[in-house]
Amino acid sequence: MSATVDTTVLLSGYQLIEQLYHGSKTLVYRGIRRKESVAQPVVIKLLQRDYPSFSELLQFRNQYTITKNLNIPGVVRPSSLEPYGNSYALVMEDFGGVSLGTYSQTHSLSLVDVLAIAIVIPSPKLTYLGLFFSSFS
């Protein structure tokens, strides 16, 4: 997607570079952690609403807690959950990936590619935990 950064989003210790995703519930940015002496690339996920409900906050915190403890190849583990306004910012390592939606806009996927992705996404470990890729949107 790579949209311009919303300059009203200020998160202490981080510099936002580009918006990766803009959904009905969440925003995802690529940025740099400036808390340590070495700048570290990160991806930051925020709730869309300025005043999220208790349920939304709880779900966001649970997402952090569950994914922090997963050790499954292909599942990005968050590095921290930062306070952000009346909400949280979920900070994850940036490994330089792009969303499947963005990739499919610029590349054609063969049937073999689609089937390979379909096999990997609904991992038995994620299904056991009641997690699916759509729950992270």
mmCIF file of C-alpha atoms in Angstrom:
data_model
loop_
_atom_site.group_PDB
_atom_site.id
_atom_site.type_symbol
_atom_site.label_atom_id
_atom_site.label_comp_id
_atom_site.label_asym_id
_atom_site.label_seq_id
_atom_site.Cartn_x
_atom_site.Cartn_y
_atom_site.Cartn_z
ATOM 1 C CA MET A 1 0.000 0.000 0.000
ATOM 2 C CA SER A 2 2.752 2.436 1.009
ATOM 3 C CA ALA A 3 0.768 5.581 1.798
ATOM 4 C CA THR A 4 1.973 8.778 3.383
ATOM 5 C CA VAL A 5 2.391 8.833 7.134
ATOM 6 C CA ASP A 6 -0.270 10.492 9.284
ATOM 7 C CA THR A 7 1.745 13.217 11.003
ATOM 8 C CA THR A 8 -0.669 13.273 13.952
ATOM 9 C CA VAL A 9 0.545 9.804 14.986
ATOM 10 C CA LEU A 10 3.317 10.423 17.492
ATOM 11 C CA LEU A 11 4.841 7.568 19.431
ATOM 12 C CA SER A 12 7.721 8.452 21.721
ATOM 13 C CA GLY A 13 10.970 6.763 20.707
ATOM 14 C CA TYR A 14 9.764 5.858 17.210
ATOM 15 C CA GLN A 15 9.823 7.513 13.809
ATOM 16 C CA LEU A 16 7.105 6.430 11.380
ATOM 17 C CA ILE A 17 8.228 6.112 7.765
ATOM 18 C CA GLU A 18 5.265 4.784 5.781
ATOM 19 C CA GLN A 19 1.769 3.447 6.226
ATOM 20 C CA LEU A 20 1.516 -0.210 5.241
ATOM 21 C CA TYR A 21 -2.151 -0.847 5.964
ATOM 22 C CA HIS A 22 -5.302 1.147 6.680
ATOM 23 C CA GLY A 23 -8.204 -1.014 7.802
ATOM 24 C CA SER A 24 -11.514 -0.412 9.514
ATOM 25 C CA LYS A 25 -10.060 -1.321 12.934
ATOM 26 C CA THR A 26 -6.287 -0.977 12.651
ATOM 27 C CA LEU A 27 -3.460 1.006 11.083
ATOM 28 C CA VAL A 28 -0.037 -0.493 10.382
ATOM 29 C CA TYR A 29 3.121 1.555 9.872
ATOM 30 C CA ARG A 30 6.734 0.819 9.038
ATOM 31 C CA GLY A 31 9.078 2.795 11.261
ATOM 32 C CA ILE A 32 12.322 3.005 13.192
ATOM 33 C CA ARG A 33 12.841 2.489 16.916
ATOM 34 C CA ARG A 34 15.018 5.293 18.218
ATOM 35 C CA LYS A 35 15.130 4.225 21.864
ATOM 36 C CA GLU A 36 18.486 2.484 21.667
ATOM 37 C CA SER A 37 21.743 3.851 20.292
ATOM 38 C CA VAL A 38 21.217 1.765 17.138
ATOM 39 C CA ALA A 39 18.141 2.486 15.003
ATOM 40 C CA GLN A 40 16.054 -0.673 14.578
ATOM 41 C CA PRO A 41 13.429 -1.140 11.823
ATOM 42 C CA VAL A 42 9.982 -1.975 13.220
ATOM 43 C CA VAL A 43 6.369 -2.416 12.185
ATOM 44 C CA ILE A 44 3.828 -0.704 14.439
ATOM 45 C CA LYS A 45 0.163 -1.668 14.621
ATOM 46 C CA LEU A 46 -2.339 0.777 16.130
ATOM 47 C CA LEU A 47 -6.047 0.637 16.803
ATOM 48 C CA GLN A 48 -7.932 2.963 14.458
ATOM 49 C CA ARG A 49 -10.214 4.614 17.033
ATOM 50 C CA ASP A 50 -8.974 7.324 19.408
ATOM 51 C CA TYR A 51 -11.157 5.905 22.193
ATOM 52 C CA PRO A 52 -11.363 2.124 21.709
ATOM 53 C CA SER A 53 -13.812 0.105 23.775
ATOM 54 C CA PHE A 54 -12.679 -2.033 26.692
ATOM 55 C CA SER A 55 -13.311 -5.103 24.538
ATOM 56 C CA GLU A 56 -11.108 -3.762 21.715
ATOM 57 C CA LEU A 57 -8.299 -2.953 24.161
ATOM 58 C CA LEU A 58 -8.555 -6.390 25.732
ATOM 59 C CA GLN A 59 -8.491 -8.101 22.331
ATOM 60 C CA PHE A 60 -5.445 -6.047 21.265
ATOM 61 C CA ARG A 61 -3.606 -6.899 24.511
ATOM 62 C CA ASN A 62 -4.506 -10.565 24.131
ATOM 63 C CA GLN A 63 -3.166 -10.522 20.578
ATOM 64 C CA TYR A 64 0.150 -9.274 21.959
ATOM 65 C CA THR A 65 0.224 -11.824 24.792
ATOM 66 C CA ILE A 66 -0.609 -14.792 22.573
ATOM 67 C CA THR A 67 1.721 -13.936 19.691
ATOM 68 C CA LYS A 68 4.552 -13.038 22.088
ATOM 69 C CA ASN A 69 4.514 -16.629 23.352
ATOM 70 C CA LEU A 70 4.163 -18.360 19.979
ATOM 71 C CA ASN A 71 7.212 -19.945 18.440
ATOM 72 C CA ILE A 72 5.872 -20.812 14.996
ATOM 73 C CA PRO A 73 7.851 -20.178 11.808
ATOM 74 C CA GLY A 74 6.191 -17.441 9.774
ATOM 75 C CA VAL A 75 4.408 -15.819 12.722
ATOM 76 C CA VAL A 76 5.996 -12.473 13.572
ATOM 77 C CA ARG A 77 6.486 -12.124 17.308
ATOM 78 C CA PRO A 78 5.899 -8.687 18.799
ATOM 79 C CA SER A 79 8.761 -7.021 20.628
ATOM 80 C CA SER A 80 6.660 -4.752 22.849
ATOM 81 C CA LEU A 81 3.248 -3.312 23.633
ATOM 82 C CA GLU A 82 3.595 0.431 24.159
ATOM 83 C CA PRO A 83 1.027 2.804 25.666
ATOM 84 C CA TYR A 84 -0.330 5.111 22.967
ATOM 85 C CA GLY A 85 -2.919 7.743 23.890
ATOM 86 C CA ASN A 86 -5.980 5.880 25.158
ATOM 87 C CA SER A 87 -4.796 2.684 23.522
ATOM 88 C CA TYR A 88 -1.705 0.633 22.703
ATOM 89 C CA ALA A 89 0.881 0.342 19.955
ATOM 90 C CA LEU A 90 1.923 -3.198 19.053
ATOM 91 C CA VAL A 91 5.593 -3.071 18.005
ATOM 92 C CA MET A 92 7.048 -5.894 15.912
ATOM 93 C CA GLU A 93 10.338 -6.612 14.178
ATOM 94 C CA ASP A 94 10.361 -5.396 10.562
ATOM 95 C CA PHE A 95 11.737 -8.166 8.377
ATOM 96 C CA GLY A 96 10.981 -6.213 5.177
ATOM 97 C CA GLY A 97 7.944 -8.229 4.140
ATOM 98 C CA VAL A 98 4.865 -7.003 2.306
ATOM 99 C CA SER A 99 1.244 -7.997 2.751
ATOM 100 C CA LEU A 100 -0.182 -10.685 0.522
ATOM 101 C CA GLY A 101 -2.698 -8.149 -0.802
ATOM 102 C CA THR A 102 0.045 -5.725 -1.832
ATOM 103 C CA TYR A 103 2.151 -8.492 -3.353
ATOM 104 C CA SER A 104 -0.743 -9.876 -5.392
ATOM 105 C CA GLN A 105 -1.418 -6.412 -6.881
ATOM 106 C CA THR A 106 2.019 -6.344 -8.493
ATOM 107 C CA HIS A 107 2.665 -10.058 -9.087
ATOM 108 C CA SER A 108 0.504 -12.766 -10.558
ATOM 109 C CA LEU A 109 0.118 -15.809 -8.345
ATOM 110 C CA SER A 110 -0.001 -19.229 -9.960
ATOM 111 C CA LEU A 111 -2.347 -21.923 -8.727
ATOM 112 C CA VAL A 112 0.656 -23.640 -7.118
ATOM 113 C CA ASP A 113 1.510 -20.404 -5.233
ATOM 114 C CA VAL A 114 -2.082 -19.961 -4.038
ATOM 115 C CA LEU A 115 -2.284 -23.569 -2.844
ATOM 116 C CA ALA A 116 1.083 -23.320 -1.054
ATOM 117 C CA ILE A 117 -0.120 -20.209 0.782
ATOM 118 C CA ALA A 118 -3.490 -21.802 1.583
ATOM 119 C CA ILE A 119 -1.732 -24.782 3.152
ATOM 120 C CA VAL A 120 0.581 -22.674 5.330
ATOM 121 C CA ILE A 121 -1.870 -20.041 6.614
ATOM 122 C CA PRO A 122 -4.277 -22.245 8.598
ATOM 123 C CA SER A 123 -1.483 -23.841 10.640
ATOM 124 C CA PRO A 124 -2.724 -26.575 13.014
ATOM 125 C CA LYS A 125 -0.963 -24.785 15.884
ATOM 126 C CA LEU A 126 -2.843 -21.551 15.157
ATOM 127 C CA THR A 127 -6.124 -23.407 14.753
ATOM 128 C CA TYR A 128 -5.575 -25.119 18.119
ATOM 129 C CA LEU A 129 -5.147 -21.716 19.759
ATOM 130 C CA GLY A 130 -8.248 -20.394 18.016
ATOM 131 C CA LEU A 131 -6.216 -17.984 15.911
ATOM 132 C CA PHE A 132 -6.523 -17.351 12.222
ATOM 133 C CA PHE A 133 -4.754 -14.807 10.052
ATOM 134 C CA SER A 134 -7.951 -12.730 9.763
ATOM 135 C CA SER A 135 -8.006 -12.200 13.535
ATOM 136 C CA PHE A 136 -4.872 -10.094 13.213
ATOM 137 C CA SER A 137 -6.347 -7.535 10.834
#
